[in-house]
PDB file of C-alpha atoms and ligand atoms in Angstrom:
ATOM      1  CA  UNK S   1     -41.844  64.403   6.276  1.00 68.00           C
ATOM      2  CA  UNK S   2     -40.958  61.786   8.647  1.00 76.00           C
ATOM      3  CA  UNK S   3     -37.514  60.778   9.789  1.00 76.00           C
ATOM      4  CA  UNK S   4     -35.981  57.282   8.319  1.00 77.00           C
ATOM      5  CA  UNK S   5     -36.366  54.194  10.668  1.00 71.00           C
ATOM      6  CA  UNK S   6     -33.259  51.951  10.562  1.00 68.00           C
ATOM      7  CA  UNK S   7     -33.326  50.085   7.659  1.00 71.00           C
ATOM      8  CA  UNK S   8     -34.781  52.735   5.095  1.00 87.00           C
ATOM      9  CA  UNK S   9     -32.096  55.060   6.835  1.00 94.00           C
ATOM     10  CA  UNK S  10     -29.295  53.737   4.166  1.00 95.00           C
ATOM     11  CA  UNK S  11     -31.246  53.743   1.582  1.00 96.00           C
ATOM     12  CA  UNK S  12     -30.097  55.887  -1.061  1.00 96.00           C
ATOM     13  CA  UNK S  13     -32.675  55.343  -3.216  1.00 95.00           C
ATOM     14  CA  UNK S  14     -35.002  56.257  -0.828  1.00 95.00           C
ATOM     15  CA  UNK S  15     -33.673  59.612  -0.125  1.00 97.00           C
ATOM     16  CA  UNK S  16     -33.042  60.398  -3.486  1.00 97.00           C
ATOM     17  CA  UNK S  17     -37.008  59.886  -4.256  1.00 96.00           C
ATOM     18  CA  UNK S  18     -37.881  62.333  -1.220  1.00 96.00           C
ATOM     19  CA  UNK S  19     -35.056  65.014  -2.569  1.00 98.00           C
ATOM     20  CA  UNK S  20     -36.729  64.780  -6.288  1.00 98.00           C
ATOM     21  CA  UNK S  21     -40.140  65.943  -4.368  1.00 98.00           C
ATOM     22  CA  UNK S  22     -38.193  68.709  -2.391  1.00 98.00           C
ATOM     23  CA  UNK S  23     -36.958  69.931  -5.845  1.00 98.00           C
ATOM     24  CA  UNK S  24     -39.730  69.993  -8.017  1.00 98.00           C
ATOM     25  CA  UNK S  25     -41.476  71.670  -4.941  1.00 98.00           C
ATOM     26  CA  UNK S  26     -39.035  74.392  -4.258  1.00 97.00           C
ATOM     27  CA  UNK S  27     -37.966  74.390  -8.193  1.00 97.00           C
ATOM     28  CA  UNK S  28     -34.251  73.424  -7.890  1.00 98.00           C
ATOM     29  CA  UNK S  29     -32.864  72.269 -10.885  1.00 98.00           C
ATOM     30  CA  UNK S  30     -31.684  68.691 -10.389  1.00 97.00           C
ATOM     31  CA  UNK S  31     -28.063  67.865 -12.275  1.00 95.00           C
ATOM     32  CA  UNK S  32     -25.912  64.665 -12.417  1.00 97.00           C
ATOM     33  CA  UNK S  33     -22.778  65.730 -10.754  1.00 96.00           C
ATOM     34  CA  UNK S  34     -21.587  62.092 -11.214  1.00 96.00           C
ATOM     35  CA  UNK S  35     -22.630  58.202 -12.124  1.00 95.00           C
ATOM     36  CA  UNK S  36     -20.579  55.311 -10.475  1.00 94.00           C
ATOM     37  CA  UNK S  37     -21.101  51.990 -10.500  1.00 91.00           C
ATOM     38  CA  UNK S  38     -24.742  52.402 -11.304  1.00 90.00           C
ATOM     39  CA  UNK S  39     -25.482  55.022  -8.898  1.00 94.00           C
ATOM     40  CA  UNK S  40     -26.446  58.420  -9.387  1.00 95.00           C
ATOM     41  CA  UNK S  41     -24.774  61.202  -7.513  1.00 97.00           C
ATOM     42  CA  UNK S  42     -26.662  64.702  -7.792  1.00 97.00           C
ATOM     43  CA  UNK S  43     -26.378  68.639  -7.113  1.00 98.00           C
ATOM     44  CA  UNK S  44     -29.112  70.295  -6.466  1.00 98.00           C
ATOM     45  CA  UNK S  45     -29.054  74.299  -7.645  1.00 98.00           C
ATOM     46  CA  UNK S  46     -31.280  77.070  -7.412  1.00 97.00           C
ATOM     47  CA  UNK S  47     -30.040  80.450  -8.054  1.00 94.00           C
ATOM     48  CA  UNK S  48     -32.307  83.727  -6.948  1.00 92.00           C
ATOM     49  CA  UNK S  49     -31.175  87.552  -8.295  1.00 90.00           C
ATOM     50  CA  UNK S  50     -29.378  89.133  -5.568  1.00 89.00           C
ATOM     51  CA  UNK S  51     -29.181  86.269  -2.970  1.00 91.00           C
ATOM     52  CA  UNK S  52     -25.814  85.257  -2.155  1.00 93.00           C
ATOM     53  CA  UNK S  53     -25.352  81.102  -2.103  1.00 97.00           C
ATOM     54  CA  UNK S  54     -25.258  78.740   0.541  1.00 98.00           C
ATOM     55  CA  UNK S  55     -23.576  75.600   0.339  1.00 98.00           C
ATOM     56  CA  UNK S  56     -25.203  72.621   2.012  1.00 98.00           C
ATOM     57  CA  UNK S  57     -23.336  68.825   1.521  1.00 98.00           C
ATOM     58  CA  UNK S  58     -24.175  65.421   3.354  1.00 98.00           C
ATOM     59  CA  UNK S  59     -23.570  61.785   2.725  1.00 97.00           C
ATOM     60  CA  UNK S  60     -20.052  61.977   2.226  1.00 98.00           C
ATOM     61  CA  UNK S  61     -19.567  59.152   4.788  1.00 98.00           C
ATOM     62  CA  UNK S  62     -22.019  56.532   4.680  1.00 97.00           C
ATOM     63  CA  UNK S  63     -22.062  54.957   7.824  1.00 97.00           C
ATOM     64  CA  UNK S  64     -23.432  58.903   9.297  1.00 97.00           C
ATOM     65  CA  UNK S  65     -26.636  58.687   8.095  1.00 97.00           C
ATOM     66  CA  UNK S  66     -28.570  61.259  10.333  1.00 97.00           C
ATOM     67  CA  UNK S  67     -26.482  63.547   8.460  1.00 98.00           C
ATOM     68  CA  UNK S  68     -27.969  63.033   4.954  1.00 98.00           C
ATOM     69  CA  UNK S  69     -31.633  62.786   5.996  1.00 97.00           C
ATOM     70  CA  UNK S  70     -31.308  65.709   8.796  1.00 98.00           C
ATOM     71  CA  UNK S  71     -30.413  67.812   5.395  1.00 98.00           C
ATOM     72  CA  UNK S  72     -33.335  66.128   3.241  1.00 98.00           C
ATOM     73  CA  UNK S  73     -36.353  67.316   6.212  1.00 97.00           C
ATOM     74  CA  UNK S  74     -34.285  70.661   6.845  1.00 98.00           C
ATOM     75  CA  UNK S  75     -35.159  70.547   2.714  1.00 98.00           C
ATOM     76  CA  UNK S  76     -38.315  69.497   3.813  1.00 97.00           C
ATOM     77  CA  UNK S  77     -39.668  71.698   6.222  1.00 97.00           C
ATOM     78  CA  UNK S  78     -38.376  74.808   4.847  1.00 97.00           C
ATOM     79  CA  UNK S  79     -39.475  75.080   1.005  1.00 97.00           C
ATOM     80  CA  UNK S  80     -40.116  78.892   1.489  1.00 96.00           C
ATOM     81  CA  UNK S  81     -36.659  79.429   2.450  1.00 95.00           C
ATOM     82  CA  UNK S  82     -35.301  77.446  -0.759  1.00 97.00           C
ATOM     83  CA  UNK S  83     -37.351  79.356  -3.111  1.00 95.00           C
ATOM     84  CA  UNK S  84     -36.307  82.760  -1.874  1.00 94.00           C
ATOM     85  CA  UNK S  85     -32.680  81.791  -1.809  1.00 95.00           C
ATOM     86  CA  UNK S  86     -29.341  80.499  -3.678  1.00 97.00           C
ATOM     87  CA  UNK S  87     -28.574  77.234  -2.934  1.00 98.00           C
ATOM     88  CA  UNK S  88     -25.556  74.568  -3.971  1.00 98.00           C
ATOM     89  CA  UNK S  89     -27.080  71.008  -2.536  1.00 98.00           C
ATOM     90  CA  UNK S  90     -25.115  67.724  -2.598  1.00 98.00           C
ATOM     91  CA  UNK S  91     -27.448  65.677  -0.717  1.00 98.00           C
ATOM     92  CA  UNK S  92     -25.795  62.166  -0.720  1.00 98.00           C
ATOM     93  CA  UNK S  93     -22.320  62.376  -2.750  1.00 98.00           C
ATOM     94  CA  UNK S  94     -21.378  58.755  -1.663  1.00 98.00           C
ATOM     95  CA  UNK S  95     -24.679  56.747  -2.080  1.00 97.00           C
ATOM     96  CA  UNK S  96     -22.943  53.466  -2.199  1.00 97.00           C
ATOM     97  CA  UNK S  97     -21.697  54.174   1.392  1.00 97.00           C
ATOM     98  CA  UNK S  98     -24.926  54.627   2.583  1.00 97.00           C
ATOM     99  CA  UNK S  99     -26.131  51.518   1.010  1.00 96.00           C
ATOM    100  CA  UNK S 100     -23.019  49.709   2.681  1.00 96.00           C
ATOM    101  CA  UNK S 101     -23.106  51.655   6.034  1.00 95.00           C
ATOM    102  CA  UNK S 102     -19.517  52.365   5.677  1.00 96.00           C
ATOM    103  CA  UNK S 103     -17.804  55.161   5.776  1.00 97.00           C
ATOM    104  CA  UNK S 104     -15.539  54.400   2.357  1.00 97.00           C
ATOM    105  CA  UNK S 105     -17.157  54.392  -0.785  1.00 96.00           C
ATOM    106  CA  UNK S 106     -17.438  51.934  -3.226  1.00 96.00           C
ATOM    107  CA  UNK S 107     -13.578  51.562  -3.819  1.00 96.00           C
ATOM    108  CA  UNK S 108     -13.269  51.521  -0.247  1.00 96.00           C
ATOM    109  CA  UNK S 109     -11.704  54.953   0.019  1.00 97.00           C
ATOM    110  CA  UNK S 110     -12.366  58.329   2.188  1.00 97.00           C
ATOM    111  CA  UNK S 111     -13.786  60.597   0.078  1.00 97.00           C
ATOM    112  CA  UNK S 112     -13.226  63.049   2.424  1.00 97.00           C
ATOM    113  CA  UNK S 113      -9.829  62.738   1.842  1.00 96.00           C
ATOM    114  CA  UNK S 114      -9.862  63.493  -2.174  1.00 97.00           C
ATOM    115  CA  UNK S 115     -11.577  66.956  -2.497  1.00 97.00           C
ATOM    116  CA  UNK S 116      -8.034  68.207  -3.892  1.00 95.00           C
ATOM    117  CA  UNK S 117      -7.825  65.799  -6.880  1.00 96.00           C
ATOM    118  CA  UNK S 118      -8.877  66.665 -10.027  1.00 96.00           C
ATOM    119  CA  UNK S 119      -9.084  63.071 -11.371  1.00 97.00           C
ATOM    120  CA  UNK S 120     -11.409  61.388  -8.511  1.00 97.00           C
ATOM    121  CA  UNK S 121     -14.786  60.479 -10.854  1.00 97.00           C
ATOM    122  CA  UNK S 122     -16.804  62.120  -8.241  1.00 97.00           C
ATOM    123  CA  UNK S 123     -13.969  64.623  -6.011  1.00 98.00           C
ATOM    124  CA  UNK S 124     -12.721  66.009 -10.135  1.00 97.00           C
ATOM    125  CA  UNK S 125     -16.493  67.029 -11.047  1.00 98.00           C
ATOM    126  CA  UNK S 126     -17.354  68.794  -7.993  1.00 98.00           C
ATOM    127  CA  UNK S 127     -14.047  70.833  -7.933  1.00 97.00           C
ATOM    128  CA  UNK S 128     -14.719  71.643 -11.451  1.00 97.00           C
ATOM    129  CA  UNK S 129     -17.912  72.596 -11.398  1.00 97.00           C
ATOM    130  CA  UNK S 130     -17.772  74.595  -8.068  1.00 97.00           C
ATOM    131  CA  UNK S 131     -14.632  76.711  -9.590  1.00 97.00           C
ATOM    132  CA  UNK S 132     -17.423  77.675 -12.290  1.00 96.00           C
ATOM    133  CA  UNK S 133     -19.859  79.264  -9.900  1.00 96.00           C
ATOM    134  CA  UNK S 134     -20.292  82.068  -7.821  1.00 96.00           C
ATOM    135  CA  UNK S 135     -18.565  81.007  -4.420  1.00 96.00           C
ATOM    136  CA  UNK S 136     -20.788  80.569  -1.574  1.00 97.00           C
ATOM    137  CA  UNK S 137     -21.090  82.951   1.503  1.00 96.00           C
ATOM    138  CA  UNK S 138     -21.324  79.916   3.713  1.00 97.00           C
ATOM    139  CA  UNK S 139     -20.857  76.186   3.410  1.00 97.00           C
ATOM    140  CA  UNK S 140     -22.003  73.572   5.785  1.00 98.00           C
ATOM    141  CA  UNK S 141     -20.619  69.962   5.656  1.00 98.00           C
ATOM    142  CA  UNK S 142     -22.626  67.567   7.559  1.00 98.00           C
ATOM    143  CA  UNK S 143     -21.127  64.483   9.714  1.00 98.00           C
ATOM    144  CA  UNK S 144     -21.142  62.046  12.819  1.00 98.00           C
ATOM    145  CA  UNK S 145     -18.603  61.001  14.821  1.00 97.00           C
ATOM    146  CA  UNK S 146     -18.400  57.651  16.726  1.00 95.00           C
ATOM    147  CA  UNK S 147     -16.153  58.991  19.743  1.00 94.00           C
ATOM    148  CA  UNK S 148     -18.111  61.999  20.079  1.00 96.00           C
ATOM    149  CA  UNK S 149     -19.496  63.163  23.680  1.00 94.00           C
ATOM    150  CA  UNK S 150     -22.528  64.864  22.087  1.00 97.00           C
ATOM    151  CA  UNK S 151     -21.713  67.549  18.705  1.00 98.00           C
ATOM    152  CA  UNK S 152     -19.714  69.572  17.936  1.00 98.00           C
ATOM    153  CA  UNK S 153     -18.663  71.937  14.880  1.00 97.00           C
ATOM    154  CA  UNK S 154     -15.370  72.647  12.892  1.00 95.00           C
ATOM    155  CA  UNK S 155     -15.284  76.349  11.914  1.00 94.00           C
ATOM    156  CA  UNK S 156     -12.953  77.238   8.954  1.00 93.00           C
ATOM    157  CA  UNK S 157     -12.791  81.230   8.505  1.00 88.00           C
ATOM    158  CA  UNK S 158     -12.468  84.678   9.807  1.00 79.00           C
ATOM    159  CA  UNK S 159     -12.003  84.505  13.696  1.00 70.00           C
ATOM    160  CA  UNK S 160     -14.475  87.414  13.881  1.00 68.00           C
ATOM    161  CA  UNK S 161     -17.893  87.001  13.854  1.00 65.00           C
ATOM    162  CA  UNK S 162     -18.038  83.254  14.838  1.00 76.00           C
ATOM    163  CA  UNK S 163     -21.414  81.544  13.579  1.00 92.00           C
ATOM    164  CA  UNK S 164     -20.181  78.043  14.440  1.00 94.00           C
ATOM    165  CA  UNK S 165     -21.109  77.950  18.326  1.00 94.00           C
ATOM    166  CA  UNK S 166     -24.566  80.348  17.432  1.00 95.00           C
ATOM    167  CA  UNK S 167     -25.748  77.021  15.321  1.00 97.00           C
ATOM    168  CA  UNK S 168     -24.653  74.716  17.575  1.00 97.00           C
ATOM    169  CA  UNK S 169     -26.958  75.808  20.319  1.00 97.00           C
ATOM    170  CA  UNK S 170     -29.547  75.355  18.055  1.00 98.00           C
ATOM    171  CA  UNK S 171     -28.705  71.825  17.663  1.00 98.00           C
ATOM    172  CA  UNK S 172     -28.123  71.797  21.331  1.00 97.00           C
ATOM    173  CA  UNK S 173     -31.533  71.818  22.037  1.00 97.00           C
ATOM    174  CA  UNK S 174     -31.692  67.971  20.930  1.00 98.00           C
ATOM    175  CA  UNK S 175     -28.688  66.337  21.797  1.00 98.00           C
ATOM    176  CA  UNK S 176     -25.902  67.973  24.603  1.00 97.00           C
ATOM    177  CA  UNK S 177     -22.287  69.760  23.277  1.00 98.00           C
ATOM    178  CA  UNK S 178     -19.660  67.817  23.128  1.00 97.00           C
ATOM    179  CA  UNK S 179     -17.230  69.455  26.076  1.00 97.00           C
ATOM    180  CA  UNK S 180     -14.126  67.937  25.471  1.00 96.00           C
ATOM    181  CA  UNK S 181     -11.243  70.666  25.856  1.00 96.00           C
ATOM    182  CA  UNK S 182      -9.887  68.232  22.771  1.00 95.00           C
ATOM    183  CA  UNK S 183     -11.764  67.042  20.243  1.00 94.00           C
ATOM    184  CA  UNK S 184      -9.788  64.671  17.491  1.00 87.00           C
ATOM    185  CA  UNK S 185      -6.666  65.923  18.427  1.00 87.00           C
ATOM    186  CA  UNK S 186      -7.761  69.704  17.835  1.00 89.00           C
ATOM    187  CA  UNK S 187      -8.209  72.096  20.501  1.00 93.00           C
ATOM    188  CA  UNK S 188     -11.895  72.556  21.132  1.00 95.00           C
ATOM    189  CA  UNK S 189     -13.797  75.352  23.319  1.00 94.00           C
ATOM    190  CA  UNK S 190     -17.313  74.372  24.018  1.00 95.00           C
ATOM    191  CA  UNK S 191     -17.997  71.838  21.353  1.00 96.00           C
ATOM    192  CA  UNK S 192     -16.019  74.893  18.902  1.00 95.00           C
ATOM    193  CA  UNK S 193     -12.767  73.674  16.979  1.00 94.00           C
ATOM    194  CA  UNK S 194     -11.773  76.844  15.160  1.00 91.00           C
ATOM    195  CA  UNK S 195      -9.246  77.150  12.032  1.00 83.00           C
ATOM    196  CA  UNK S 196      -8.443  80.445  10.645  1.00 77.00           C
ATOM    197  CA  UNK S 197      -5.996  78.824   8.485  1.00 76.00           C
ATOM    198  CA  UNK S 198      -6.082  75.463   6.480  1.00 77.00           C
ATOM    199  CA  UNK S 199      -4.242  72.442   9.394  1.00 72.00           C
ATOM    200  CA  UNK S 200      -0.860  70.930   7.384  1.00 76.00           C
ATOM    201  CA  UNK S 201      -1.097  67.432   9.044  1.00 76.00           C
ATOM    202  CA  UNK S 202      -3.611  66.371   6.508  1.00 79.00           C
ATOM    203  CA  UNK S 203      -3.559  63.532   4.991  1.00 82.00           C
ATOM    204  CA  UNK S 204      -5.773  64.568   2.224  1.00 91.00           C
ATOM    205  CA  UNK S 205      -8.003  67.350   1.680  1.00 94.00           C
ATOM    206  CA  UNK S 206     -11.733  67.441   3.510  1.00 96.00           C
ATOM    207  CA  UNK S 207     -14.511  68.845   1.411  1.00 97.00           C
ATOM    208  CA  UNK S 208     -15.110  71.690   3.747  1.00 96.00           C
ATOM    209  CA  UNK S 209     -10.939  72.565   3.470  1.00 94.00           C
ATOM    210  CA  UNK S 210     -11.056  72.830  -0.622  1.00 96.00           C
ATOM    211  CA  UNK S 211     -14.527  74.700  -0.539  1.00 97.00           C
ATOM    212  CA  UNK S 212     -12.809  77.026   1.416  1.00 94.00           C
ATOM    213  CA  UNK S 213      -9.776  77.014  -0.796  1.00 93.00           C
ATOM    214  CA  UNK S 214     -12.465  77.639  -3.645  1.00 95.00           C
ATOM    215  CA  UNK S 215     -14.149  81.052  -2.293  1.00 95.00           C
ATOM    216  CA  UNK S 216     -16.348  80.246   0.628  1.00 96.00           C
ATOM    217  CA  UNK S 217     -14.973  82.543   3.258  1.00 93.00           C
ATOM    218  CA  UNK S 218     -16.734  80.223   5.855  1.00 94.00           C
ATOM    219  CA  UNK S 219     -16.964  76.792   6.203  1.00 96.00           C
ATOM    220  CA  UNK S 220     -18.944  74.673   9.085  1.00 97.00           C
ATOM    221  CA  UNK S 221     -18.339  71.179  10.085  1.00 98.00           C
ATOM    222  CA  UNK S 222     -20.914  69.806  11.864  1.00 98.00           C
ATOM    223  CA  UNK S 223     -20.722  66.102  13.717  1.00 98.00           C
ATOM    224  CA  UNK S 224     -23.389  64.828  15.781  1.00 98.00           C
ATOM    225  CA  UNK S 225     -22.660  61.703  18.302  1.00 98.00           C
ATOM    226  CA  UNK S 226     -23.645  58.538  16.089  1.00 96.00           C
ATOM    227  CA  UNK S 227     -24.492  56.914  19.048  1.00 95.00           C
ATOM    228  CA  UNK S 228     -26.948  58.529  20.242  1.00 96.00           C
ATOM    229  CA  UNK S 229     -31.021  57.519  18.915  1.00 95.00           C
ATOM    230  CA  UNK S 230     -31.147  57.951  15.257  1.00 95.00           C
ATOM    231  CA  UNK S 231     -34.405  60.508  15.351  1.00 95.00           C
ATOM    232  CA  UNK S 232     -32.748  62.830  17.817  1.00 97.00           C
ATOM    233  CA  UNK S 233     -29.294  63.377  15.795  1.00 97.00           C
ATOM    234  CA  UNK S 234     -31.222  64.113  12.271  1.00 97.00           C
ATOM    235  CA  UNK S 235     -33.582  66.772  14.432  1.00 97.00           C
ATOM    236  CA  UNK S 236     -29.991  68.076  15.634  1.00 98.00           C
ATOM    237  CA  UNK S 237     -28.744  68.253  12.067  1.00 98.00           C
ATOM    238  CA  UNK S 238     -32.249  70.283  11.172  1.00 98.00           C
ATOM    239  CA  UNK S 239     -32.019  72.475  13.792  1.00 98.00           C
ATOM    240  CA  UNK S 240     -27.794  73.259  12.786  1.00 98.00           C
ATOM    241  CA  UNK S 241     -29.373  73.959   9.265  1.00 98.00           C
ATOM    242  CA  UNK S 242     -32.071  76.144  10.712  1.00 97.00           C
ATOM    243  CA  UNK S 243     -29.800  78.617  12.346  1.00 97.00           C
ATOM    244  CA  UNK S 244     -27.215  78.414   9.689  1.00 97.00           C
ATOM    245  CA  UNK S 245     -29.294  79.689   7.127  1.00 97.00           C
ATOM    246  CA  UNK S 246     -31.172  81.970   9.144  1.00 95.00           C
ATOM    247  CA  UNK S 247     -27.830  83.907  10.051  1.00 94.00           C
ATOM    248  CA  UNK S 248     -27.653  84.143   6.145  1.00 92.00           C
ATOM    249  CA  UNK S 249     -30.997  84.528   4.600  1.00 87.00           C
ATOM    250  CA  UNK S 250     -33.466  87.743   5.004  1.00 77.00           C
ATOM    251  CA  UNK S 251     -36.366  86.837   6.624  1.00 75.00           C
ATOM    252  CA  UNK S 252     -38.919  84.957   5.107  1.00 74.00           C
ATOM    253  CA  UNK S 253     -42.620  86.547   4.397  1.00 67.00           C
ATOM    254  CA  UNK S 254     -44.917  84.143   5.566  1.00 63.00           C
TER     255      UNK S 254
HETATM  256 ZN1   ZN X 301     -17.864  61.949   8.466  1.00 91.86          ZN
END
């Protein structure tokens, strides 16, 4: 359960082997959301009677890797929680990104910018099988951000009841909040850029907008500085996860 050094850290491969451990150990059924160009892109399920289910994504941009492996030892380190609960996983949906360190994937597009398109190989599958399930009470869409000033987390949904800046001190015990009063253009309150409606200067539609459009009344999206040490940002991402799905999972019996 160790964090990634450097090299290993864009290896998909890699984190793909560690994920198929986390699953058979916390008996989520693995499924091929999508194969391009030779690589495999999963989604990870597990659905429990009565549990509502929480959406968890990373990888989307390749060149953020604490993102993808602070999700794998959240996975990790918590195997009660993901047998007592629902769960929709996409642990690395651009793996050749990863590979590449780049932020586009192997076409050299933004994924992040295709969520709304039903014929993207990998953008079309998602949408069509999240439309399918049961929405999710909570979604949380992992990133990093070269400009940042420490993290910071987009917060699509209700204005009452804010979870966003709850999780963020959480992560705030490894790495400092981001303070800007702007943040990417967006109006930002203590590392907090909230959205009760979907922005209209988009130039294409981010995961977290569409799995909002989709069902999930809340969406969290959560950067961490990608300059900052490696180690420290995936222990931020962990500790984001922790209190995410604490806010939205019973306790767990130990
Ligand atoms: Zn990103």
């Amino acid at each position: 359960m160790q964090p990634p050094t450097f090299p290993q850290a864009h290896d998909p491969r890699a984190l793909l082997r560690r994920w198929r451990a986390v699953a058979r150990a916390a008996g989520l059924s693995w499924r091929v959301l999508a194969e391009v160009e030779a690589a495999t892109i999963p989604l990870l399920t597990r659905q429990q009677a009565g549990a509502a289910p929480i959406y968890l994504s990373a990888g989307v941009h390749g060149d953020e890797p604490a993102a993808a492996w602070g999700l794998l030892l959240w996975a990790e380190r918590n195997l009660p929680s993901l047998r007592a609960g629902s769960f929709y996983i996409c642990p690395c949906l651009n793996p050749h990104g990863l590979r590449a360190n780049t932020r586009a994937d192997w076409r050299g597009l933004d994924l992040n910018r295709r969520f709304h398109l039903d014929e993207d190989p990998v953008c079309g599958p998602w949408r069509r099988w999240l439309s399918s399930q049961q929405a999710p009470v909570v979604g949380a869409c992992l990133h990093e951000d070269y400009d940042a000033a420490g993290c910071y987390v987009y917060e699509l949904g209700p204005q009452r009841a804010e979870i966003g800046a709850t999780c963020l001190r959480a992560a705030a015990a490894h790495l400092p909040v981001d303070q800007r009063r702007s943040i990417d253009g967006r109006k930002a309150h203590q590392g907090v850029i909230r959205r009760s409606r979907i922005p209209q200067d988009l130039p294409g539609l981010p995961e977290a907008v569409v799995l909002w459009q989709l069902g999930c009344p809340r969406t969290l999206t959560f950067e961490t500085p990608s300059e900052a040490a490696l180690a420290v940002r995936i222990e931020a991402h962990v500790a984001f996860l922790q209190a995410m799905v604490a806010l939205h999972q019973p306790p767990i019996p130990s």
